[in-house]
Amino acid sequence: MGWIKKPWLSLVLMLILGILTGSQLPKLRVRAYFKTQVSKESRYVHAERELFKSFSLKDIAIVAVPCEDRTGVSAIVQEIRKFDEISMVINPLEFPLTIGRNSALARQLKLIGQFENREYALLLVFISKNPESTARKIHQVVRKKGGFIFGISYIGAMAMDYVRMILVYLTPIALLVMFAVFFFTLKNFWAAVLAFLPSSLTTVYLLGTYAFVGKPVTMENVLMPFITLIMGSSAALHYFSRYLAIKDPNRFERSYRAMRETFVALLMTVLTTIVGFLSLGLTSSPVMRELGFSGAIGVGTSGLVTFVFLPPIATLIDPKRNFETKFSDQSVRKRWNLVWFFTMIFFFCLFIFNVESEFHSLIFFRPSSKVMKGARVVETIAGIKVPIFMKIDLNVDVLSSEGLETLRMVRESLKDYCVRTFSILDLFEIFPQTLRSFIPMLIPEGMLYDRKNSSLLMIVFPKRVDRKTYSQIEKVASSHVSGSVKSIQLSGEDFKYMEMNEFVVENLKVSLIFALLVIVLMMGSMLKNFKLGLISCVPIAATLISLYGAMGLFRVPINAVSACLLNIVLGAGIDYAIHFSCAYVKHNSANEAYRLTRRPILANAFGVALGFSVLFLSPMKVHVHIAALICVGMALASTYTLIWMTSVFPEKVQTARKASSLSSSTSFE
């Protein structure tokens, strides 16, 4: 108990660690999107590398520029062409036969059109390097003229801005929300401050460590501060509730008793949450492994900091101010509880078959975001969405009549699945016969064709951005590999997202089953009764089934982002069963366990849900989905735990000796 008697030393040490790590925060780097969607062995990653080798292309940005006059459009085009990262800009107003105000050809190609009663010209900008930063520079040029930009690189640039916004604005809001939950639960301002301090400083520790070692914040770990702050604070809340409830004039003895009586339950809640995150490591997706390991490290660090620093600093609170908790003595109606339990499960199961598997770049953003505004402008004018890059290797000269005819054959076969395609063939068809010989001089080699390696680049715009359409395009392309076509390789961010999604969904069952088995064994070992441990895991299993049905009810697709929430809810939701079971074993009474744990369980579920509800303010649609599913998951986990365990747990099952052995380490009075 020696370290408990040094509260000021613990507080100063904790704050010094916060200052040291916080000083590194200005060095924190932010990267766009997922840094590694799929493994390096993916055929799409291989195709992307081959594409970059043959063509001076990293991405294509589609820029919508108001075209009330040609001079304004030309000025913007010239400014964009000055960027070293731009290899080519195709301006529809520079096409042949577009002299003066004649823009019939550009309109026929749907490169000029109206959006919200304003006329825009669509520029195709070929980016050869630094796609995200280049897209940002293009955006800065065109926004002054009321223009828009759309493309994968621009999506990545905006994702970086949104990640920064989450770190700078939403994380502090989450801090305030969680502090309000602490204050409401503990009803003591300084107790709420000291209880909340370890988990909030842990967030600073981790972000500062990320900055120090050069680890960037990306889409897969941007929620790590939320996870550390919200889920990691549960142990502190339960510990302080117990500390304030103990009536002992000696504050050091009070702190020691609180830690001794809650240690096993709190340690189990931390370990089961870690297991839920680490089970994501069983997937073959680098993104999910990164999220799993980041979440496990965050929760584990928060638990360690809480166990080390909280008992000493808790003694700074006046021990005369006791925490009183009032509970209702209303008896539990077991039969009705079981009816409600199975009725709720049945209701959510009705929507399980409505769940769809979908993951692509446009699924990330809300309709009101800048990204989707640019997407709507481009789609309204040209009817196109996210492009696919197709590298076609031929056995003949790419600019010969046979090579162009092969390109035409591939284009025609894709008509059922694509709005349009763009390649060197389109330029040959646009230019008059007498001017076609000048095309190789106007379009340098390495842009749309590579004669040295007999390769052609075709940019494909699918009719729909979904897994089925992309699979059909890939199937049709593969059918042409024969004769003059040596090979066809497809590349694009959405292909990698969809492959990543397949990996995650395929491995989801394995990771969930593994996590459930480990948690059942942990529960059985802790309770010294494996049957009781198995029964205690029924509510969380019911929560996972119901949450999957809720995804169908609210039309949230199952994908690499939403799937990981099932593991997170598993690790966090089992905490309620742990607290209830520990109280039950100590008191040999389901009614008494219900009376003692109802308020802490519901308060914790409300706090976690409220903390994640801050993500409703995010411009990212996936974060809104996360917030909604976490809220539903915590509500279901807490409700299922209380109504199931009060219904199936008999009043007395353990001997007094077994109960007393557990009561020495766990208490909720």
XYZ file of C-alpha atoms in Angstrom:
669
model
C 0.000 0.000 0.000
C 3.101 2.203 -0.026
C 2.495 3.836 -3.404
C -1.062 4.782 -2.404
C 0.340 7.091 0.284
C 2.127 9.225 -2.315
C -0.743 10.932 -4.155
C 1.064 14.148 -5.037
C 4.064 12.281 -6.402
C 1.756 10.139 -8.564
C -0.156 13.200 -9.774
C 3.025 15.120 -10.644
C 4.539 12.106 -12.418
C 1.357 11.569 -14.424
C 1.262 15.236 -15.450
C 4.969 15.275 -16.361
C 4.410 12.298 -18.673
C 1.521 14.225 -20.200
C 3.668 17.314 -20.774
C 6.528 15.302 -22.300
C 4.300 13.377 -24.703
C 2.079 16.381 -25.374
C 5.111 18.359 -26.525
C 5.440 15.878 -29.404
C 1.918 16.462 -30.714
C 2.919 19.191 -33.222
C 4.999 16.514 -34.969
C 1.989 14.233 -35.401
C 1.518 13.336 -39.072
C -1.788 12.679 -40.801
C -2.129 10.494 -43.859
C -5.078 10.071 -46.135
C -7.330 7.080 -46.192
C -6.136 3.622 -45.334
C -2.380 3.406 -45.692
C -2.534 -0.272 -46.761
C -5.868 -1.594 -47.969
C -4.670 -5.031 -49.038
C -1.471 -7.056 -49.007
C 1.349 -6.342 -51.446
C 0.601 -9.661 -53.168
C -2.819 -8.441 -54.326
C -3.305 -8.536 -58.090
C -4.683 -5.008 -57.934
C -1.556 -3.728 -56.213
C 0.544 -5.509 -58.844
C -1.567 -3.962 -61.636
C -1.172 -0.530 -60.056
C 2.622 -0.890 -60.005
C 2.654 -1.957 -63.645
C 0.408 0.953 -64.571
C 2.695 3.459 -62.876
C 5.708 1.990 -64.690
C 4.164 2.332 -68.147
C 2.270 5.602 -67.829
C 2.905 8.985 -66.229
C -0.201 8.644 -64.152
C -1.017 8.390 -60.463
C -4.610 9.539 -60.705
C -7.073 11.498 -62.819
C -8.877 14.468 -61.314
C -12.085 15.661 -62.941
C -12.373 19.422 -62.552
C -15.656 21.262 -63.110
C -15.026 24.908 -64.079
C -17.734 27.529 -64.733
C -17.549 28.301 -68.443
C -19.473 31.514 -68.979
C -16.457 32.617 -70.999
C -13.562 30.720 -72.558
C -10.988 33.146 -71.231
C -11.723 32.211 -67.614
C -11.506 28.484 -68.363
C -8.259 28.923 -70.285
C -6.741 30.906 -67.421
C -7.525 28.103 -64.972
C -6.178 25.479 -67.359
C -2.938 27.381 -67.795
C -2.524 27.766 -64.046
C -3.065 24.025 -63.492
C -0.631 23.114 -66.263
C 2.109 25.015 -64.461
C 2.177 22.439 -61.675
C 5.116 20.050 -62.037
C 2.940 17.161 -60.848
C 0.526 17.561 -63.771
C 1.400 15.594 -66.897
C -1.595 16.586 -69.033
C -4.819 18.595 -68.927
C -7.575 17.853 -71.444
C -9.747 20.909 -71.983
C -12.929 20.199 -74.000
C -12.932 23.799 -75.238
C -9.652 23.110 -77.039
C -11.044 20.233 -79.107
C -11.146 20.578 -82.897
C -14.285 22.262 -84.253
C -14.843 24.164 -80.982
C -13.846 27.507 -82.460
C -15.510 30.605 -81.011
C -18.667 29.736 -79.105
C -19.181 26.446 -80.895
C -19.125 23.762 -78.190
C -21.328 21.159 -79.858
C -18.633 18.476 -79.823
C -17.838 19.033 -76.151
C -21.548 18.879 -75.310
C -21.950 15.733 -77.362
C -19.165 14.160 -75.299
C -20.889 15.413 -72.103
C -17.895 17.463 -71.097
C -19.963 20.639 -70.913
C -23.281 20.815 -69.083
C -25.354 22.499 -66.419
C -25.582 22.023 -62.670
C -27.929 24.135 -60.553
C -28.543 26.532 -63.490
C -24.853 27.153 -64.067
C -22.782 25.878 -66.978
C -19.551 23.976 -66.319
C -16.776 22.537 -68.440
C -15.156 19.302 -67.255
C -11.364 19.145 -67.408
C -9.491 15.842 -67.239
C -6.324 16.436 -65.229
C -3.640 13.720 -65.296
C -1.643 13.704 -62.030
C 1.779 12.082 -62.285
C 3.024 12.370 -58.664
C 2.011 13.436 -55.156
C -1.695 12.934 -55.923
C -3.217 14.142 -52.616
C -1.161 17.324 -52.320
C -1.605 18.055 -56.033
C -5.369 17.616 -55.786
C -5.369 20.062 -52.896
C -3.483 22.642 -55.010
C -5.938 22.174 -57.873
C -8.823 22.662 -55.452
C -7.306 25.920 -54.230
C -7.130 27.168 -57.839
C -10.655 26.250 -58.931
C -12.577 27.101 -55.757
C -11.796 30.804 -56.294
C -13.782 30.592 -59.538
C -16.634 28.574 -58.048
C -15.347 25.281 -59.478
C -15.298 21.742 -58.102
C -12.919 18.820 -58.207
C -13.574 15.098 -57.976
C -11.285 12.079 -57.932
C -9.650 9.532 -55.669
C -6.730 11.859 -54.919
C -9.128 14.644 -53.907
C -11.059 12.205 -51.731
C -7.762 11.329 -50.054
C -6.907 14.993 -49.528
C -10.291 15.684 -47.955
C -9.956 12.585 -45.788
C -6.760 14.106 -44.384
C -8.646 17.294 -43.530
C -11.451 15.334 -41.911
C -9.001 13.251 -39.869
C -7.417 16.473 -38.612
C -10.868 17.834 -37.787
C -11.655 14.731 -35.735
C -8.419 15.081 -33.796
C -8.617 18.846 -33.276
C -12.366 19.385 -32.729
C -14.279 16.161 -32.083
C -11.824 14.673 -29.593
C -12.086 17.704 -27.236
C -15.885 17.546 -27.545
C -15.743 13.865 -26.600
C -13.586 14.856 -23.597
C -16.252 17.293 -22.402
C -19.059 14.800 -22.959
C -17.290 12.031 -21.058
C -16.432 14.388 -18.202
C -20.107 15.294 -17.962
C -20.913 11.584 -17.714
C -18.341 11.184 -14.914
C -19.713 14.179 -13.035
C -23.325 13.025 -13.420
C -22.453 9.524 -12.195
C -20.135 10.451 -9.311
C -21.925 13.676 -8.306
C -18.596 15.113 -7.150
C -16.686 17.583 -9.322
C -13.160 16.849 -8.075
C -13.820 13.125 -8.016
C -14.908 13.379 -11.662
C -11.743 15.366 -12.501
C -9.372 12.877 -10.856
C -11.254 9.831 -12.177
C -11.231 11.190 -15.712
C -7.618 12.376 -15.653
C -5.854 9.010 -16.286
C -7.870 8.055 -19.377
C -7.688 11.569 -20.870
C -3.923 11.750 -20.310
C -3.534 8.260 -21.773
C -4.918 9.671 -25.022
C -2.180 12.323 -24.926
C 0.442 9.666 -24.130
C -0.495 7.553 -27.134
C -0.792 10.394 -29.635
C 2.484 11.859 -28.395
C 4.159 8.465 -28.722
C 2.789 8.152 -32.265
C 4.343 11.522 -33.076
C 7.663 10.618 -31.446
C 8.118 7.327 -33.342
C 6.808 8.798 -36.616
C 3.651 6.687 -36.780
C 0.993 8.625 -38.729
C -2.698 8.919 -37.918
C -4.733 7.357 -40.705
C -8.308 6.311 -41.296
C -7.751 2.972 -39.579
C -6.491 4.421 -36.287
C -8.070 7.887 -36.151
C -10.693 6.555 -33.715
C -7.979 5.402 -31.332
C -8.358 8.552 -29.142
C -12.097 7.880 -28.844
C -11.534 4.223 -28.013
C -8.851 5.010 -25.438
C -10.821 7.829 -23.882
C -14.297 6.327 -23.825
C -13.733 2.611 -23.314
C -10.570 3.031 -21.268
C -12.356 5.261 -18.760
C -14.812 2.563 -17.671
C -12.389 1.087 -15.127
C -11.825 4.488 -13.528
C -15.554 5.145 -13.254
C -16.237 1.834 -11.510
C -13.228 2.210 -9.220
C -14.164 5.709 -8.081
C -17.793 4.704 -7.550
C -16.553 2.040 -5.146
C -14.017 4.367 -3.494
C -16.661 6.991 -2.695
C -19.077 4.357 -1.378
C -16.690 2.952 1.236
C -17.218 4.551 4.645
C -13.747 4.560 6.143
C -12.191 7.680 7.698
C -8.728 6.596 6.539
C -8.505 7.701 2.904
C -5.507 5.443 2.177
C -7.279 2.385 3.563
C -10.355 3.368 1.579
C -8.343 3.490 -1.652
C -6.657 0.170 -0.908
C -9.982 -1.546 -0.193
C -11.536 -0.115 -3.342
C -8.702 -1.453 -5.492
C -8.672 -4.834 -3.747
C -12.415 -5.289 -4.136
C -12.667 -4.195 -7.763
C -9.345 -5.365 -9.170
C -10.420 -8.729 -10.621
C -13.578 -7.391 -12.283
C -11.823 -4.327 -13.680
C -8.876 -6.353 -14.917
C -11.289 -8.730 -16.652
C -13.125 -5.860 -18.365
C -9.838 -4.490 -19.670
C -8.629 -7.920 -20.840
C -11.894 -8.855 -22.578
C -11.957 -5.526 -24.415
C -8.368 -6.152 -25.500
C -9.367 -9.641 -26.708
C -12.182 -8.101 -28.767
C -9.713 -5.811 -30.504
C -6.957 -8.376 -30.923
C -9.375 -10.784 -32.602
C -9.334 -8.359 -35.538
C -5.740 -9.463 -36.036
C -7.063 -12.808 -37.299
C -8.300 -11.122 -40.470
C -6.070 -10.996 -43.527
C -6.682 -7.262 -43.888
C -3.798 -4.961 -42.853
C -6.379 -2.278 -42.059
C -8.218 -4.431 -39.531
C -4.995 -5.630 -37.951
C -3.876 -2.032 -37.518
C -7.228 -1.071 -35.969
C -7.178 -4.110 -33.694
C -3.647 -3.564 -32.439
C -4.145 0.200 -32.021
C -7.352 -0.315 -30.055
C -5.802 -3.032 -27.875
C -2.779 -0.872 -27.096
C -5.014 2.109 -26.292
C -7.330 0.218 -23.934
C -4.441 -1.703 -22.353
C -2.439 1.473 -21.739
C -5.480 3.210 -20.281
C -6.061 0.281 -17.923
C -2.416 0.232 -16.829
C -2.363 3.975 -16.175
C -5.627 3.678 -14.234
C -4.402 0.853 -12.009
C -1.066 2.567 -11.310
C -2.058 6.202 -10.828
C -5.730 6.219 -9.827
C -5.471 4.625 -6.328
C -2.945 7.237 -5.089
C -4.614 10.321 -6.564
C -8.050 9.145 -5.389
C -6.918 9.818 -1.821
C -6.894 13.545 -2.588
C -10.692 13.483 -2.324
C -12.150 14.291 1.115
C -13.137 10.900 2.587
C -16.025 12.438 4.512
C -17.995 12.971 1.332
C -19.504 9.573 0.738
C -21.047 8.516 -2.527
C -24.607 7.339 -1.979
C -26.415 5.236 -4.526
C -30.141 4.670 -4.379
C -31.671 1.596 -5.887
C -35.189 0.463 -6.317
C -36.293 -2.563 -4.295
C -38.724 -3.616 -6.985
C -38.491 -7.351 -7.549
C -37.519 -8.644 -10.956
C -40.186 -10.331 -13.048
C -38.263 -13.194 -14.596
C -40.909 -14.515 -16.955
C -41.535 -11.146 -18.575
C -37.808 -10.573 -18.833
C -37.387 -13.743 -20.880
C -40.310 -12.751 -23.103
C -38.716 -9.371 -23.776
C -35.319 -10.979 -24.323
C -36.461 -13.351 -27.061
C -38.910 -10.834 -28.575
C -36.120 -8.312 -29.091
C -33.844 -10.921 -30.651
C -36.638 -12.103 -32.962
C -37.393 -8.525 -34.039
C -33.808 -7.790 -35.077
C -33.440 -11.190 -36.763
C -36.198 -10.160 -39.192
C -33.754 -7.718 -40.806
C -30.663 -9.912 -40.999
C -31.241 -10.780 -44.653
C -31.402 -7.073 -45.551
C -27.702 -6.621 -44.771
C -25.604 -5.986 -47.884
C -21.846 -6.235 -48.289
C -20.553 -3.041 -49.900
C -17.397 -0.965 -49.628
C -16.138 1.730 -52.003
C -14.704 5.228 -51.943
C -18.041 7.080 -52.106
C -19.390 5.251 -49.069
C -17.141 7.276 -46.764
C -18.661 10.727 -47.063
C -21.943 12.375 -46.142
C -24.035 13.973 -48.922
C -23.332 17.455 -47.527
C -19.530 17.084 -47.726
C -17.371 18.862 -50.317
C -16.386 15.546 -51.845
C -19.965 14.537 -52.572
C -20.807 18.003 -53.905
C -18.048 17.614 -56.491
C -19.229 14.069 -57.243
C -22.796 15.316 -57.879
C -21.606 18.032 -60.254
C -19.555 15.575 -62.314
C -22.272 12.911 -62.306
C -24.999 15.397 -63.308
C -23.000 16.701 -66.281
C -21.208 13.592 -67.520
C -22.984 10.757 -65.721
C -19.655 9.396 -64.492
C -18.344 8.374 -61.096
C -15.072 6.932 -59.803
C -12.802 5.846 -62.696
C -11.200 2.440 -63.193
C -7.802 2.162 -64.872
C -7.340 -0.606 -67.404
C -3.886 -1.482 -68.753
C -4.149 -3.394 -72.027
C -1.018 -5.133 -73.310
C -1.130 -6.045 -77.008
C 0.822 -8.321 -79.289
C 0.611 -5.692 -82.063
C 1.530 -2.023 -82.460
C -0.813 -0.057 -80.209
C -1.386 2.716 -82.776
C -1.857 0.403 -85.743
C -5.300 -0.150 -87.212
C -5.359 -3.615 -85.631
C -4.404 -2.189 -82.236
C -7.079 0.512 -82.391
C -9.662 -2.007 -83.570
C -8.833 -4.221 -80.588
C -9.294 -1.222 -78.298
C -12.657 -0.531 -79.931
C -13.725 -4.146 -79.396
C -12.896 -3.924 -75.671
C -14.782 -0.654 -75.393
C -17.903 -2.038 -77.078
C -17.976 -5.071 -74.799
C -18.065 -2.847 -71.720
C -21.072 -0.764 -72.776
C -23.540 -2.663 -70.567
C -21.573 -1.850 -67.435
C -19.922 1.497 -68.195
C -21.226 4.961 -68.867
C -18.196 5.642 -71.033
C -14.525 4.950 -71.486
C -11.643 7.185 -72.442
C -8.513 6.190 -74.371
C -6.353 7.180 -77.316
C -9.124 5.761 -79.507
C -11.435 8.624 -78.503
C -8.893 11.171 -79.722
C -8.563 9.371 -83.052
C -12.341 9.520 -83.430
C -12.553 13.191 -82.424
C -9.833 14.432 -84.761
C -10.558 14.646 -88.486
C -8.860 12.047 -90.682
C -6.358 14.599 -91.980
C -5.200 15.556 -88.476
C -4.871 12.073 -86.915
C -1.217 11.789 -87.812
C -0.510 14.677 -85.420
C -2.016 12.861 -82.391
C 1.250 11.131 -81.353
C 2.918 14.547 -81.362
C 0.144 16.152 -79.309
C -0.125 13.248 -76.841
C 3.380 12.187 -75.823
C 4.177 8.548 -75.295
C 3.633 7.451 -71.721
C 0.330 9.266 -71.365
C -2.356 7.109 -72.989
C -0.119 4.653 -74.807
C 3.314 3.038 -74.542
C 4.516 1.831 -77.954
C 7.751 0.480 -76.560
C 5.942 -2.022 -74.330
C 2.825 -2.274 -76.555
C 0.533 -1.028 -73.792
C -2.613 1.075 -73.858
C -4.408 2.878 -71.066
C -8.198 2.872 -70.951
C -10.050 4.852 -68.301
C -13.388 3.211 -67.523
C -16.308 4.937 -65.802
C -18.742 2.306 -64.443
C -22.495 2.857 -64.387
C -22.690 1.904 -60.722
C -20.098 1.873 -57.988
C -20.761 -1.509 -56.422
C -19.213 -4.944 -56.124
C -21.463 -6.579 -58.734
C -20.682 -4.027 -61.473
C -16.954 -4.146 -60.812
C -16.971 -7.951 -60.936
C -18.757 -7.904 -64.299
C -16.265 -5.402 -65.737
C -13.387 -7.581 -64.591
C -15.021 -10.685 -66.063
C -15.637 -9.047 -69.439
C -12.093 -7.675 -69.586
C -10.600 -11.095 -68.844
C -12.588 -12.666 -71.697
C -10.566 -10.655 -74.271
C -7.179 -12.075 -73.328
C -6.355 -13.969 -76.524
C -5.085 -13.257 -80.016
C -3.879 -9.669 -80.249
C -4.542 -9.051 -76.513
C -1.653 -10.251 -74.384
C -3.125 -9.273 -71.010
C -5.563 -6.865 -69.356
C -4.994 -5.598 -65.834
C -7.447 -3.495 -63.835
C -6.525 -1.086 -61.103
C -8.278 1.428 -58.889
C -8.813 2.242 -55.244
C -12.284 0.708 -55.225
C -10.939 -2.659 -56.364
C -8.613 -2.642 -53.367
C -11.413 -1.551 -51.040
C -13.659 -4.350 -52.269
C -10.920 -6.950 -51.978
C -10.188 -5.703 -48.465
C -13.883 -5.960 -47.675
C -14.000 -9.564 -48.848
C -11.060 -10.450 -46.603
C -12.685 -8.856 -43.576
C -16.173 -10.312 -44.076
C -14.777 -13.779 -44.781
C -12.716 -13.727 -41.587
C -15.364 -12.031 -39.464
C -16.931 -15.280 -38.236
C -13.542 -16.747 -37.362
C -12.470 -13.694 -35.363
C -15.807 -13.444 -33.522
C -15.918 -17.151 -32.654
C -12.312 -17.049 -31.479
C -12.986 -13.992 -29.308
C -16.150 -15.557 -27.849
C -14.358 -18.790 -26.973
C -11.504 -16.931 -25.289
C -13.943 -14.759 -23.337
C -16.002 -17.810 -22.258
C -12.826 -19.457 -20.937
C -11.827 -16.238 -19.170
C -15.284 -15.888 -17.614
C -15.311 -19.516 -16.488
C -11.866 -19.197 -14.946
C -12.740 -15.978 -13.162
C -16.036 -17.309 -11.772
C -14.570 -20.782 -11.131
C -17.676 -22.164 -12.792
C -17.564 -22.720 -16.571
C -21.316 -23.311 -16.811
C -21.891 -19.925 -15.198
C -19.302 -18.406 -17.516
C -21.080 -19.831 -20.569
C -24.467 -18.539 -19.401
C -22.906 -15.119 -18.769
C -21.839 -14.911 -22.431
C -25.346 -15.478 -23.823
C -26.295 -11.759 -23.664
C -23.260 -10.667 -25.674
C -23.923 -13.383 -28.268
C -27.521 -12.137 -28.518
C -26.172 -8.575 -28.832
C -23.996 -9.511 -31.813
C -26.900 -11.222 -33.597
C -29.233 -8.295 -32.915
C -26.613 -5.733 -33.937
C -26.193 -7.518 -37.256
C -29.964 -7.311 -37.712
C -29.846 -3.612 -36.763
C -27.463 -3.084 -39.673
C -30.153 -4.422 -41.982
C -32.817 -2.298 -40.254
C -30.845 0.942 -40.607
C -29.397 0.030 -44.038
C -25.812 0.060 -42.818
C -23.746 -2.151 -45.157
C -21.421 -4.773 -43.749
C -17.918 -3.738 -44.690
C -14.392 -3.401 -43.374
C -15.466 -0.544 -41.097
C -18.820 -1.725 -39.736
C -17.669 -5.336 -39.362
C -14.962 -4.397 -36.877
C -17.623 -2.847 -34.632
C -18.958 -6.319 -33.867
C -15.593 -7.207 -32.323
C -15.442 -3.892 -30.457
C -18.977 -4.320 -29.079
C -18.080 -7.879 -28.094
C -15.087 -6.737 -26.057
C -16.887 -3.788 -24.460
C -20.341 -5.324 -24.011
C -19.121 -8.352 -22.068
C -18.062 -5.948 -19.286
C -21.659 -5.784 -18.078
C -21.874 -9.554 -17.680
C -18.586 -9.508 -15.764
C -19.855 -6.959 -13.247
C -23.201 -8.704 -12.832
C -21.644 -12.172 -12.450
C -19.132 -10.999 -9.870
C -21.867 -9.389 -7.778
C -24.040 -12.486 -8.193
C -21.331 -14.896 -7.024
C -20.558 -12.729 -3.996
C -24.159 -12.304 -2.822
C -25.661 -15.584 -4.139
C -28.659 -13.606 -5.356
C -29.690 -12.483 -8.828
C -32.013 -9.838 -7.357
C -29.228 -8.440 -5.192
C -26.803 -8.434 -8.143
C -29.410 -6.611 -10.208
C -29.949 -4.059 -7.455
C -26.232 -3.382 -7.077
C -25.134 -3.357 -10.720
C -28.096 -1.915 -12.592
C -27.085 1.704 -12.255
C -23.331 1.233 -12.994
C -24.140 -0.906 -16.041
C -26.681 1.508 -17.476
C -24.480 4.517 -16.662
C -21.514 2.919 -18.423
C -23.590 1.971 -21.484
C -25.020 5.487 -21.635
C -21.552 7.012 -21.248
C -19.983 4.926 -24.028
C -22.915 5.587 -26.360
C -22.903 9.305 -25.575
C -19.143 9.533 -26.041
C -19.265 7.947 -29.486
C -22.328 10.018 -30.426
C -19.903 12.912 -30.992
C -19.067 11.153 -34.271
C -22.503 12.162 -35.550
C -20.856 15.553 -36.135
C -18.238 14.024 -38.431
C -18.502 14.698 -42.196
C -17.624 11.039 -42.747
C -20.617 8.784 -43.327
C -18.733 5.772 -41.957
C -18.262 7.592 -38.642
C -21.990 8.233 -38.459
C -22.508 4.492 -38.976
C -19.994 3.758 -36.215
C -21.751 6.122 -33.802
C -25.178 4.626 -34.560
C -24.028 1.023 -34.212
C -22.081 1.680 -30.994
C -25.144 3.358 -29.454
C -27.380 0.451 -30.447
C -24.774 -2.113 -29.399
C -24.258 -0.663 -25.931
C -28.004 -0.322 -25.365
C -28.578 -3.931 -26.410
C -25.621 -5.322 -24.428
C -26.680 -3.640 -21.177
C -30.379 -4.452 -21.598
C -29.780 -8.079 -22.587
C -27.383 -8.577 -19.675
C -29.829 -7.304 -17.063
C -32.961 -9.066 -18.296
C -31.246 -12.378 -19.146
C -29.166 -12.806 -16.017
C -31.959 -11.848 -13.648
C -34.128 -14.460 -15.356
C -31.839 -17.499 -15.633
C -29.523 -17.153 -12.632
C -30.885 -19.086 -9.628
C -30.825 -17.361 -6.267
C -28.171 -19.633 -4.773
C -25.744 -21.910 -6.613
C -22.324 -21.555 -4.995
C -21.031 -22.546 -1.609
C -20.235 -19.849 0.868
C -16.550 -20.690 0.615
C -16.475 -20.075 -3.155
C -18.463 -16.895 -2.788
C -16.200 -15.545 -0.100
C -13.099 -16.307 -2.179
C -14.384 -14.125 -5.011
C -15.786 -11.439 -2.731
C -12.302 -10.727 -1.453
C -11.423 -9.433 -4.914
C -14.707 -8.038 -6.202
C -17.395 -5.894 -4.622
C -20.069 -3.487 -5.836
C -21.631 -2.293 -2.616
